[in-house]
Tab-separated table of C-alpha atoms and ligand atoms in Angstrom:
chain	number	residue	atom	x	y	z
P	1144	MET	CA	0.082	-0.183	0.014
P	1145	ALA	CA	1.210	3.559	-0.592
P	1146	ASP	CA	2.373	5.657	2.030
P	1147	PRO	CA	-0.886	7.659	4.038
P	1148	ALA	CA	-1.203	11.045	2.643
P	1149	SER	CA	-3.637	11.843	4.751
P	1150	LEU	CA	-4.910	13.194	8.193
P	1151	TYR	CA	-7.232	14.382	10.157
P	1152	LEU	CA	-7.572	16.282	13.060
P	1153	HIS	CA	-10.180	17.076	15.046
P	1154	VAL	CA	-11.164	19.884	17.874
P	1155	PRO	CA	-14.380	19.252	19.467
P	1156	TYR	CA	-16.080	21.955	20.627
P	1157	CYS	CA	-19.199	23.647	19.430
P	1158	VAL	CA	-21.074	27.197	20.914
P	1159	ALA	CA	-23.751	24.459	21.422
P	1160	LYS	CA	-24.780	21.338	20.828
P	1161	CYS	CA	-27.088	20.860	17.915
P	1162	PRO	CA	-30.478	18.356	18.934
P	1163	TYR	CA	-29.715	15.618	15.833
P	1164	CYS	CA	-26.172	16.038	15.727
P	1165	ASP	CA	-23.788	11.870	17.464
P	1166	PHE	CA	-20.455	13.563	16.511
P	1167	ASN	CA	-17.925	14.143	19.096
P	1168	SER	CA	-18.511	17.753	20.073
P	1169	ILE	CA	-19.258	18.914	23.196
P	1170	ALA	CA	-19.790	22.892	24.738
P	1171	GLY	CA	-19.341	24.380	27.328
P	1172	ARG	CA	-15.528	23.262	27.923
P	1173	ASP	CA	-14.361	26.613	26.115
P	1174	GLY	CA	-11.630	27.141	29.670
P	1175	GLU	CA	-10.318	23.707	27.471
P	1176	PHE	CA	-9.493	25.107	24.492
P	1177	SER	CA	-5.648	26.403	24.940
P	1178	ALA	CA	-3.971	23.164	26.929
P	1179	TYR	CA	-6.553	21.563	23.831
P	1180	VAL	CA	-4.711	22.520	21.218
P	1181	ASP	CA	-1.197	21.755	23.693
P	1182	ALA	CA	-2.006	18.118	23.101
P	1183	LEU	CA	-3.091	17.852	19.659
P	1184	LEU	CA	0.103	19.701	18.385
P	1185	THR	CA	1.748	17.064	21.074
P	1186	GLU	CA	-0.577	13.940	18.988
P	1187	VAL	CA	0.834	15.752	15.636
P	1188	ARG	CA	3.755	15.634	16.636
P	1189	ARG	CA	4.254	12.147	17.081
P	1190	LEU	CA	3.271	11.359	13.248
P	1191	PRO	CA	5.666	10.545	10.313
P	1192	ARG	CA	6.372	14.246	8.859
P	1193	GLY	CA	4.871	13.008	4.935
P	1194	PRO	CA	4.412	14.878	3.128
P	1195	TYR	CA	0.723	14.805	3.544
P	1196	ARG	CA	-1.523	15.489	0.054
P	1197	THR	CA	-4.975	16.088	1.941
P	1198	LEU	CA	-5.650	17.552	5.551
P	1199	PHE	CA	-8.806	17.998	7.459
P	1200	LEU	CA	-9.677	20.059	10.424
P	1201	GLY	CA	-13.101	19.045	11.175
P	1202	GLY	CA	-15.559	18.404	14.280
P	1203	GLY	CA	-16.804	19.388	16.114
P	1204	THR	CA	-16.518	23.665	15.478
P	1205	PRO	CA	-12.409	24.049	14.737
P	1206	THR	CA	-13.718	28.018	14.116
P	1207	ILE	CA	-14.948	28.370	17.520
P	1208	LEU	CA	-11.111	28.456	18.556
P	1209	PRO	CA	-10.249	31.977	18.367
P	1210	ALA	CA	-8.484	33.352	16.082
P	1211	PRO	CA	-4.569	33.533	18.020
P	1212	LEU	CA	-5.541	29.987	18.732
P	1213	LEU	CA	-6.098	28.447	15.686
P	1214	ALA	CA	-3.730	30.654	13.855
P	1215	ARG	CA	-1.442	28.322	17.007
P	1216	LEU	CA	-2.837	25.401	15.978
P	1217	LEU	CA	-1.761	25.868	11.939
P	1218	ALA	CA	1.189	26.703	12.497
P	1219	GLY	CA	2.155	23.662	14.594
P	1220	VAL	CA	0.901	21.600	12.525
P	1221	ARG	CA	2.691	23.646	9.478
P	1222	ASP	CA	5.806	23.041	11.418
P	1223	HIS	CA	5.909	19.326	11.715
P	1224	ILE	CA	4.553	18.487	8.595
P	1225	ARG	CA	4.992	18.489	5.474
P	1226	LEU	CA	2.617	19.475	2.180
P	1227	ALA	CA	2.214	17.784	-0.941
P	1228	ASP	CA	2.634	20.203	-3.721
P	1229	ASP	CA	-0.581	19.116	-4.349
P	1230	TYR	CA	-2.264	19.232	-1.093
P	1231	GLU	CA	-6.120	20.001	0.406
P	1232	TRP	CA	-6.405	21.548	3.589
P	1233	THR	CA	-10.307	21.749	4.964
P	1234	CYS	CA	-11.390	23.200	7.247
P	1235	GLU	CA	-15.360	22.413	8.659
P	1236	ALA	CA	-16.823	25.927	9.910
P	1237	ASN	CA	-20.213	27.159	11.634
P	1238	PRO	CA	-21.858	30.007	10.036
P	1239	GLY	CA	-21.885	31.656	13.713
P	1240	THR	CA	-18.273	31.228	14.463
P	1241	VAL	CA	-16.858	32.853	11.429
P	1242	ASP	CA	-15.685	36.331	11.199
P	1243	ALA	CA	-12.449	37.957	9.269
P	1244	ASP	CA	-9.624	37.013	11.684
P	1245	ARG	CA	-10.702	32.878	12.186
P	1246	PHE	CA	-10.637	33.537	7.940
P	1247	ALA	CA	-7.962	35.438	7.600
P	1248	ALA	CA	-5.614	32.910	10.332
P	1249	LEU	CA	-6.877	29.800	8.275
P	1250	ALA	CA	-6.121	31.017	5.071
P	1251	ASP	CA	-2.633	32.364	5.998
P	1252	HIS	CA	-1.559	28.999	7.735
P	1253	GLY	CA	-2.474	27.378	4.542
P	1254	VAL	CA	-5.907	26.139	4.397
P	1255	ASN	CA	-7.178	25.965	1.370
P	1256	ARG	CA	-11.060	24.785	1.335
P	1257	LEU	CA	-14.135	25.579	3.684
P	1258	SER	CA	-16.605	23.540	4.177
P	1259	LEU	CA	-19.546	24.993	6.350
P	1260	GLY	CA	-22.480	24.082	7.542
P	1261	ILE	CA	-25.515	25.877	6.497
P	1262	GLN	CA	-28.033	22.956	7.107
P	1263	SER	CA	-30.708	25.433	5.850
P	1264	THR	CA	-31.302	28.499	4.581
P	1265	HIS	CA	-34.627	29.409	6.674
P	1266	ASP	CA	-35.216	30.415	9.920
P	1267	HIS	CA	-37.877	28.320	11.830
P	1268	HIS	CA	-35.915	25.130	10.258
P	1269	LEU	CA	-32.141	26.522	12.131
P	1270	LYS	CA	-34.120	27.331	15.680
P	1271	PHE	CA	-35.679	23.818	15.071
P	1272	LEU	CA	-31.698	22.328	14.320
P	1273	GLY	CA	-30.871	24.148	17.073
P	1274	ARG	CA	-28.379	25.838	15.031
P	1275	VAL	CA	-26.655	29.340	16.971
P	1276	HIS	CA	-26.931	31.033	13.648
P	1277	ASP	CA	-29.833	32.649	11.532
P	1278	ALA	CA	-30.212	32.531	7.567
P	1279	ARG	CA	-28.506	36.031	7.775
P	1280	GLN	CA	-25.232	35.145	8.998
P	1281	ALA	CA	-25.179	31.885	7.108
P	1282	GLU	CA	-26.045	33.848	3.980
P	1283	ALA	CA	-22.845	36.180	4.866
P	1284	ALA	CA	-20.680	33.292	5.902
P	1285	VAL	CA	-20.789	31.859	2.540
P	1286	ALA	CA	-19.945	35.243	0.607
P	1287	ARG	CA	-16.773	35.707	2.944
P	1288	ALA	CA	-15.675	32.723	2.135
P	1289	VAL	CA	-16.263	32.838	-0.935
P	1290	ALA	CA	-14.136	36.040	-1.271
P	1291	THR	CA	-11.328	34.388	0.860
P	1292	PHE	CA	-10.681	30.707	0.623
P	1293	PRO	CA	-10.700	29.553	-2.967
P	1294	ARG	CA	-12.575	26.246	-2.700
P	1295	VAL	CA	-15.867	26.311	-0.569
P	1296	SER	CA	-18.783	23.898	-0.023
P	1297	ALA	CA	-21.911	24.087	2.135
P	1298	ASP	CA	-23.504	21.335	3.333
P	1299	LEU	CA	-27.746	21.485	3.934
P	1300	ILE	CA	-30.192	18.725	5.296
P	1301	MET	CA	-33.206	17.849	3.847
P	1302	GLY	CA	-35.963	15.106	5.322
P	1303	LEU	CA	-36.880	17.708	8.016
P	1304	PRO	CA	-40.384	17.509	9.387
P	1305	ASN	CA	-43.041	19.332	7.112
P	1306	GLN	CA	-39.672	20.690	5.230
P	1307	THR	CA	-41.724	21.409	1.756
P	1308	ASP	CA	-40.428	21.286	-1.826
P	1309	ALA	CA	-40.402	25.320	-2.218
P	1310	GLU	CA	-38.385	25.632	0.622
P	1311	LEU	CA	-35.837	22.573	-0.503
P	1312	ALA	CA	-35.578	24.460	-3.848
P	1313	ALA	CA	-34.620	27.694	-1.512
P	1314	ASP	CA	-31.734	26.122	0.015
P	1315	LEU	CA	-30.540	24.520	-3.150
P	1316	ALA	CA	-30.530	28.637	-4.493
P	1317	LEU	CA	-27.796	29.089	-2.204
P	1318	TYR	CA	-25.081	26.963	-4.843
P	1319	ARG	CA	-26.314	28.930	-7.503
P	1320	ARG	CA	-25.622	32.322	-5.649
P	1321	HIS	CA	-22.582	31.822	-4.657
P	1322	GLY	CA	-21.298	30.245	-7.349
P	1323	LEU	CA	-19.754	27.054	-4.884
P	1324	ARG	CA	-18.795	24.202	-6.912
P	1325	HIS	CA	-19.358	21.579	-4.255
P	1326	ALA	CA	-22.600	20.798	-1.868
P	1327	SER	CA	-22.863	18.284	0.859
P	1328	VAL	CA	-27.025	17.168	0.873
P	1329	TYR	CA	-27.255	15.000	3.621
P	1330	HIS	CA	-30.414	13.452	4.812
P	1331	LEU	CA	-31.877	14.389	8.334
P	1332	THR	CA	-30.796	10.787	10.645
P	1333	TYR	CA	-31.990	10.329	13.765
P	1334	GLU	CA	-28.887	8.713	15.777
P	1335	PRO	CA	-29.525	6.814	18.939
P	1336	GLY	CA	-28.349	8.827	22.039
P	1337	THR	CA	-29.449	11.828	20.306
P	1338	GLU	CA	-32.014	14.664	21.761
P	1339	PHE	CA	-33.635	14.236	18.163
P	1340	HIS	CA	-33.833	10.433	18.369
P	1341	ALA	CA	-35.638	10.625	22.056
P	1342	ARG	CA	-37.720	13.117	21.011
P	1343	ARG	CA	-38.924	10.562	17.883
P	1344	GLN	CA	-39.661	7.130	20.264
P	1345	LYS	CA	-41.614	9.783	22.609
P	1346	GLY	CA	-43.707	10.427	19.024
P	1347	GLU	CA	-43.109	13.640	18.924
P	1348	LEU	CA	-40.275	13.932	15.476
P	1349	THR	CA	-41.405	11.712	12.630
P	1350	ASP	CA	-39.634	10.724	9.582
P	1351	ILE	CA	-40.856	11.416	6.434
P	1352	ASP	CA	-42.992	9.608	4.355
P	1353	PRO	CA	-39.492	7.574	1.510
P	1354	LYS	CA	-41.147	7.675	-1.527
P	1355	THR	CA	-41.186	11.674	-0.677
P	1356	SER	CA	-38.239	11.173	0.682
P	1357	ARG	CA	-37.418	9.814	-2.297
P	1358	GLN	CA	-38.895	11.882	-5.086
P	1359	ARG	CA	-37.411	14.910	-3.711
P	1360	PHE	CA	-33.566	13.315	-3.403
P	1361	GLU	CA	-34.411	12.974	-7.325
P	1362	ARG	CA	-35.480	16.514	-8.307
P	1363	LEU	CA	-32.483	17.412	-5.946
P	1364	TRP	CA	-30.295	15.723	-7.951
P	1365	ALA	CA	-31.639	16.940	-10.521
P	1366	GLU	CA	-31.411	20.359	-10.116
P	1367	LEU	CA	-27.749	20.382	-8.679
P	1368	ASP	CA	-26.928	18.543	-11.981
P	1369	ALA	CA	-27.926	22.079	-13.792
P	1370	LEU	CA	-25.587	23.902	-12.101
P	1371	GLY	CA	-23.316	21.496	-12.796
P	1372	LEU	CA	-22.369	20.067	-9.778
P	1373	HIS	CA	-22.776	16.662	-10.352
P	1374	LEU	CA	-23.512	13.417	-7.414
P	1375	TYR	CA	-19.817	11.920	-6.750
P	1376	GLU	CA	-21.264	9.559	-3.998
P	1377	THR	CA	-24.640	9.526	-2.122
P	1378	SER	CA	-24.846	12.800	-0.303
P	1379	ASN	CA	-21.799	14.694	-2.226
P	1380	PHE	CA	-22.287	16.961	-5.566
P	1381	ALA	CA	-18.926	18.769	-6.724
P	1382	VAL	CA	-18.496	20.129	-10.965
P	1383	PRO	CA	-15.542	17.633	-11.741
P	1384	GLY	CA	-12.470	18.337	-9.830
P	1385	GLN	CA	-13.985	19.873	-7.097
P	1386	GLU	CA	-14.824	16.483	-5.173
P	1387	SER	CA	-13.374	16.482	-1.941
P	1388	ARG	CA	-9.850	14.985	-1.930
P	1389	HIS	CA	-9.742	13.354	1.423
P	1390	ASN	CA	-12.569	12.706	1.613
P	1391	LEU	CA	-12.220	10.667	-1.718
P	1392	ALA	CA	-9.157	8.973	-0.324
P	1393	TYR	CA	-11.606	7.719	2.592
P	1394	TRP	CA	-14.103	6.080	0.201
P	1395	ARG	CA	-11.472	4.375	-1.826
P	1396	ARG	CA	-10.492	2.993	1.288
P	1397	GLN	CA	-6.717	3.992	1.539
P	1398	ASP	CA	-4.662	4.698	4.958
P	1399	TYR	CA	-5.317	7.937	7.404
P	1400	HIS	CA	-3.866	9.154	9.632
P	1401	ALA	CA	-5.781	11.202	12.909
P	1402	ALA	CA	-5.020	13.098	16.090
P	1403	GLY	CA	-7.294	14.658	17.884
P	1404	ALA	CA	-9.997	13.253	20.757
P	1405	GLY	CA	-12.190	10.114	19.194
P	1406	ALA	CA	-10.281	10.899	16.002
P	1407	VAL	CA	-10.168	7.719	13.785
P	1408	SER	CA	-7.287	6.752	11.953
P	1409	THR	CA	-6.675	3.685	9.374
P	1410	VAL	CA	-2.824	2.536	8.591
P	1411	ALA	CA	-1.672	-0.810	7.875
P	1412	GLY	CA	-4.383	-2.414	8.688
P	1413	VAL	CA	-4.947	-0.970	12.014
P	1414	ARG	CA	-7.553	1.135	12.690
P	1415	ARG	CA	-7.120	3.037	15.762
P	1416	THR	CA	-9.634	5.293	17.745
P	1417	ARG	CA	-8.386	7.907	20.323
P	1418	LEU	CA	-9.706	8.673	23.840
P	1419	LYS	CA	-13.283	10.338	22.765
P	1420	HIS	CA	-13.476	12.976	26.247
P	1421	SER	CA	-11.472	15.671	25.822
P	1422	GLY	CA	-10.612	15.778	29.308
P	1423	GLN	CA	-9.209	12.259	29.499
P	1424	TYR	CA	-7.592	12.990	26.015
P	1425	ILE	CA	-5.858	16.428	27.369
P	1426	ALA	CA	-4.710	14.383	30.253
P	1427	ALA	CA	-3.464	10.886	28.479
P	1428	ILE	CA	-0.994	13.080	26.378
P	1429	THR	CA	0.427	14.683	28.562
P	1430	ARG	CA	1.004	11.953	30.023
P	1431	GLY	CA	3.167	10.813	27.261
P	1432	GLU	CA	0.660	8.683	26.823
P	1433	ALA	CA	-1.500	7.404	22.908
P	1434	ALA	CA	-4.661	8.937	24.543
P	1435	ILE	CA	-6.035	4.738	22.320
P	1436	ALA	CA	-9.476	4.114	23.508
P	1437	SER	CA	-9.102	1.240	20.841
P	1438	ASP	CA	-7.464	-0.779	18.460
P	1439	GLU	CA	-8.409	-3.414	16.025
P	1440	ASN	CA	-6.566	-4.851	13.473
P	1441	LEU	CA	-9.186	-5.504	10.179
P	1442	THR	CA	-9.266	-9.148	8.961
P	1443	SER	CA	-8.810	-8.971	5.121
P	1444	ARG	CA	-13.065	-9.798	5.139
P	1445	ASP	CA	-13.575	-6.329	7.050
P	1446	LEU	CA	-11.241	-4.973	4.256
P	1447	LEU	CA	-13.455	-6.750	1.859
P	1448	ALA	CA	-16.282	-5.721	3.219
P	1449	GLU	CA	-15.496	-2.092	3.532
P	1450	THR	CA	-14.623	-1.495	-0.076
P	1451	TRP	CA	-17.749	-2.851	-1.439
P	1452	MET	CA	-19.658	-0.660	1.382
P	1453	LEU	CA	-17.658	2.914	-0.070
P	1454	GLY	CA	-16.835	1.661	-2.683
P	1455	LEU	CA	-20.723	1.115	-4.086
P	1456	ARG	CA	-21.406	4.898	-2.318
P	1457	LEU	CA	-19.415	6.555	-4.919
P	1458	VAL	CA	-20.675	6.919	-8.271
P	1459	GLU	CA	-17.132	6.093	-9.788
P	1460	GLY	CA	-18.153	2.677	-7.824
P	1461	VAL	CA	-15.814	-0.080	-6.469
P	1462	ARG	CA	-12.616	-0.660	-8.870
P	1463	ILE	CA	-12.721	-4.595	-8.866
P	1464	ALA	CA	-8.524	-4.807	-8.602
P	1465	ASP	CA	-9.476	-3.554	-5.299
P	1466	LEU	CA	-11.242	-6.306	-4.758
P	1467	GLY	CA	-8.576	-9.139	-5.286
P	1468	ALA	CA	-8.594	-10.567	-2.024
P	1469	ASP	CA	-12.256	-11.234	-3.012
P	1470	ASP	CA	-13.876	-14.769	-5.123
P	1471	PRO	CA	-14.568	-14.069	-8.051
P	1472	ALA	CA	-16.642	-16.860	-7.645
P	1473	ARG	CA	-18.374	-15.689	-5.167
P	1474	TRP	CA	-19.434	-12.408	-6.322
P	1475	ARG	CA	-19.622	-12.877	-9.489
P	1476	PRO	CA	-22.917	-13.868	-10.326
P	1477	ARG	CA	-24.609	-11.570	-7.784
P	1478	ALA	CA	-22.585	-8.824	-9.214
P	1479	GLU	CA	-24.235	-10.103	-12.676
P	1480	ALA	CA	-28.247	-10.277	-10.906
P	1481	LEU	CA	-27.799	-6.850	-10.143
P	1482	ILE	CA	-26.599	-5.652	-14.000
P	1483	THR	CA	-28.943	-7.779	-15.717
P	1484	ALA	CA	-31.117	-5.985	-13.693
P	1485	GLY	CA	-30.211	-2.873	-14.647
P	1486	MET	CA	-28.595	-2.002	-10.631
P	1487	LEU	CA	-25.470	-1.913	-11.500
P	1488	GLU	CA	-22.613	-1.442	-14.059
P	1489	GLU	CA	-19.549	-2.641	-14.948
P	1490	ALA	CA	-16.868	0.365	-17.255
P	1491	ASP	CA	-13.526	1.285	-16.228
P	1492	GLY	CA	-12.315	-1.551	-14.532
P	1493	HIS	CA	-14.992	-0.313	-11.897
P	1494	LEU	CA	-18.320	-1.769	-10.606
P	1495	ARG	CA	-21.078	1.114	-10.252
P	1496	LEU	CA	-24.764	1.652	-9.388
P	1497	THR	CA	-26.553	2.824	-12.175
P	1498	ARG	CA	-29.424	5.825	-11.079
P	1499	ASP	CA	-31.818	2.795	-11.076
P	1500	GLY	CA	-29.892	1.336	-8.638
P	1501	ARG	CA	-29.270	4.722	-6.478
P	1502	PRO	CA	-32.383	4.151	-4.673
P	1503	VAL	CA	-31.322	0.459	-3.318
P	1504	GLN	CA	-27.573	1.005	-2.545
P	1505	ASP	CA	-28.537	-0.638	1.058
P	1506	GLU	CA	-29.705	-3.170	-0.164
P	1507	ALA	CA	-27.300	-3.608	-3.500
P	1508	THR	CA	-24.001	-3.561	-0.373
P	1509	ILE	CA	-25.383	-5.897	1.497
P	1510	TYR	CA	-26.252	-8.079	-1.028
P	1511	LEU	CA	-22.257	-7.764	-2.117
P	1512	MET	CA	-20.432	-8.012	0.436
P	1513	PRO	CA	-18.760	-11.057	2.032
P	1514	GLY	CA	-21.190	-11.825	4.602
V	2807	LIG	C1	-18.711	18.477	12.020
V	2807	LIG	S1	-20.668	18.889	11.454
V	2807	LIG	C2	-19.810	20.490	10.131
V	2807	LIG	C3	-19.565	21.493	11.183
V	2807	LIG	C4	-20.519	22.020	12.053
V	2807	LIG	N1	-20.038	21.374	13.285
V	2807	LIG	C5	-21.429	22.762	11.619
V	2807	LIG	O1	-22.403	22.170	11.956
V	2807	LIG	O2	-21.936	23.647	11.435
V	2807	LIG	C6	-20.561	17.909	10.013
V	2807	LIG	C7	-22.556	18.103	9.170
V	2807	LIG	O3	-23.046	16.774	8.854
V	2807	LIG	C8	-23.949	16.620	9.131
V	2807	LIG	N2	-25.147	16.138	9.947
V	2807	LIG	C9	-23.826	16.030	10.939
V	2807	LIG	N3	-25.294	15.342	11.875
V	2807	LIG	C10	-26.867	14.667	11.698
V	2807	LIG	C11	-27.522	13.900	10.822
V	2807	LIG	N4	-28.212	13.866	12.375
V	2807	LIG	N5	-28.479	14.732	9.841
V	2807	LIG	C12	-28.165	14.875	8.626
V	2807	LIG	N6	-26.888	15.198	8.457
V	2807	LIG	C13	-26.678	15.560	10.147
V	2807	LIG	C14	-24.631	18.352	9.119
V	2807	LIG	O4	-25.087	18.853	7.789
V	2807	LIG	C15	-23.392	19.011	9.131
V	2807	LIG	O5	-22.608	20.209	8.993
V	2808	LIG	S1	-21.977	22.378	15.539
V	2808	LIG	FE1	-21.990	20.759	14.093
V	2808	LIG	S2	-20.386	19.357	15.588
V	2808	LIG	FE2	-21.619	21.193	16.635
V	2808	LIG	S3	-23.334	19.954	17.980
V	2808	LIG	FE3	-24.103	21.355	15.852
V	2808	LIG	S4	-23.842	19.706	13.583
V	2808	LIG	FE4	-23.080	19.028	15.553
């Protein structure tokens, strides 16, 4: 396997915890920011120096850090690692935490891609989602991002209770208004342990009907296509060449390093998960320990299952050469059955879902994966 050339850095803090979110994120620990940055840099200094082709500073909300601290973090990362010539460095941001100083700190230290969590352009939905920003702030954040970074993406959420077709269409207009070349549109999921999940259990919130959801996705797909933003992964759309290189590396099952609380790396068949709790992470790293919550040796079967699962998310599909360890006598007849049914196609050494196969992605994946 080629040298790992991707690095994920995690900042777990947020201004407020959104009621739908099960990311490793926490609000109200601002007093810890400086110690966390020190610990994160200590862990970064233990990593190979690279060069790295993709970096992703995610969260949480990395832009919650005040500009000088953000600058210290980025400068510390740059001191230790080397960036490849064509590197991509993404930072996630929340429109409630962006200002000129923070953006300048990011851009000055080499961040060249910003991913903004917009979620909706409607104040009543933003309020429902517990967001700390309103639609006007979201709009201003996108405008400022476009003026600062060469590449900008915006996240939206569909499938919200009472969300109308017209509202979703108005949300999509954001991409046109700002000429964005990357879009992530996630379907709302009710993750166990979140406030929304508990409210759904109580019957206060209900899923939208799957048929409506599918029709809406079809429309969204066509509307983004018309803007030149083409689906390249289950929830991600881009102008060709503007895809998230970091996420592509992940979906193509390439190795990636990581640092930070709860961060997960996969290098040479070992999946390492770091301590999730920020306080425990800081304490362990400061004691000189590795802050490991678990190390899992991935079996060849695990790796194959992931190759199928992640590859079928991609419009380009699964690279047949990556299935080397899977016996074609096992998967080939199944693949042929799906090809005959018009759900799957084989081209350019890949197996990919067709447009008709996309709505049954989960079922097709389970059918093809080793049992
Ligand atoms: C780490 S957040 C992005 C940055 C920042 N924390 C924010 O929320 O603005 C990653 C993205 O995941 C999506 N997301 C998180 N939980 C979700 C859920 N339960 N259903 C759908 N999308 C979700 C949101 O679109 C969010 O922008
Ligand atoms: S701001 Fe982002 S990471 Fe933080 S709780 Fe909300 S969705 Fe999760």
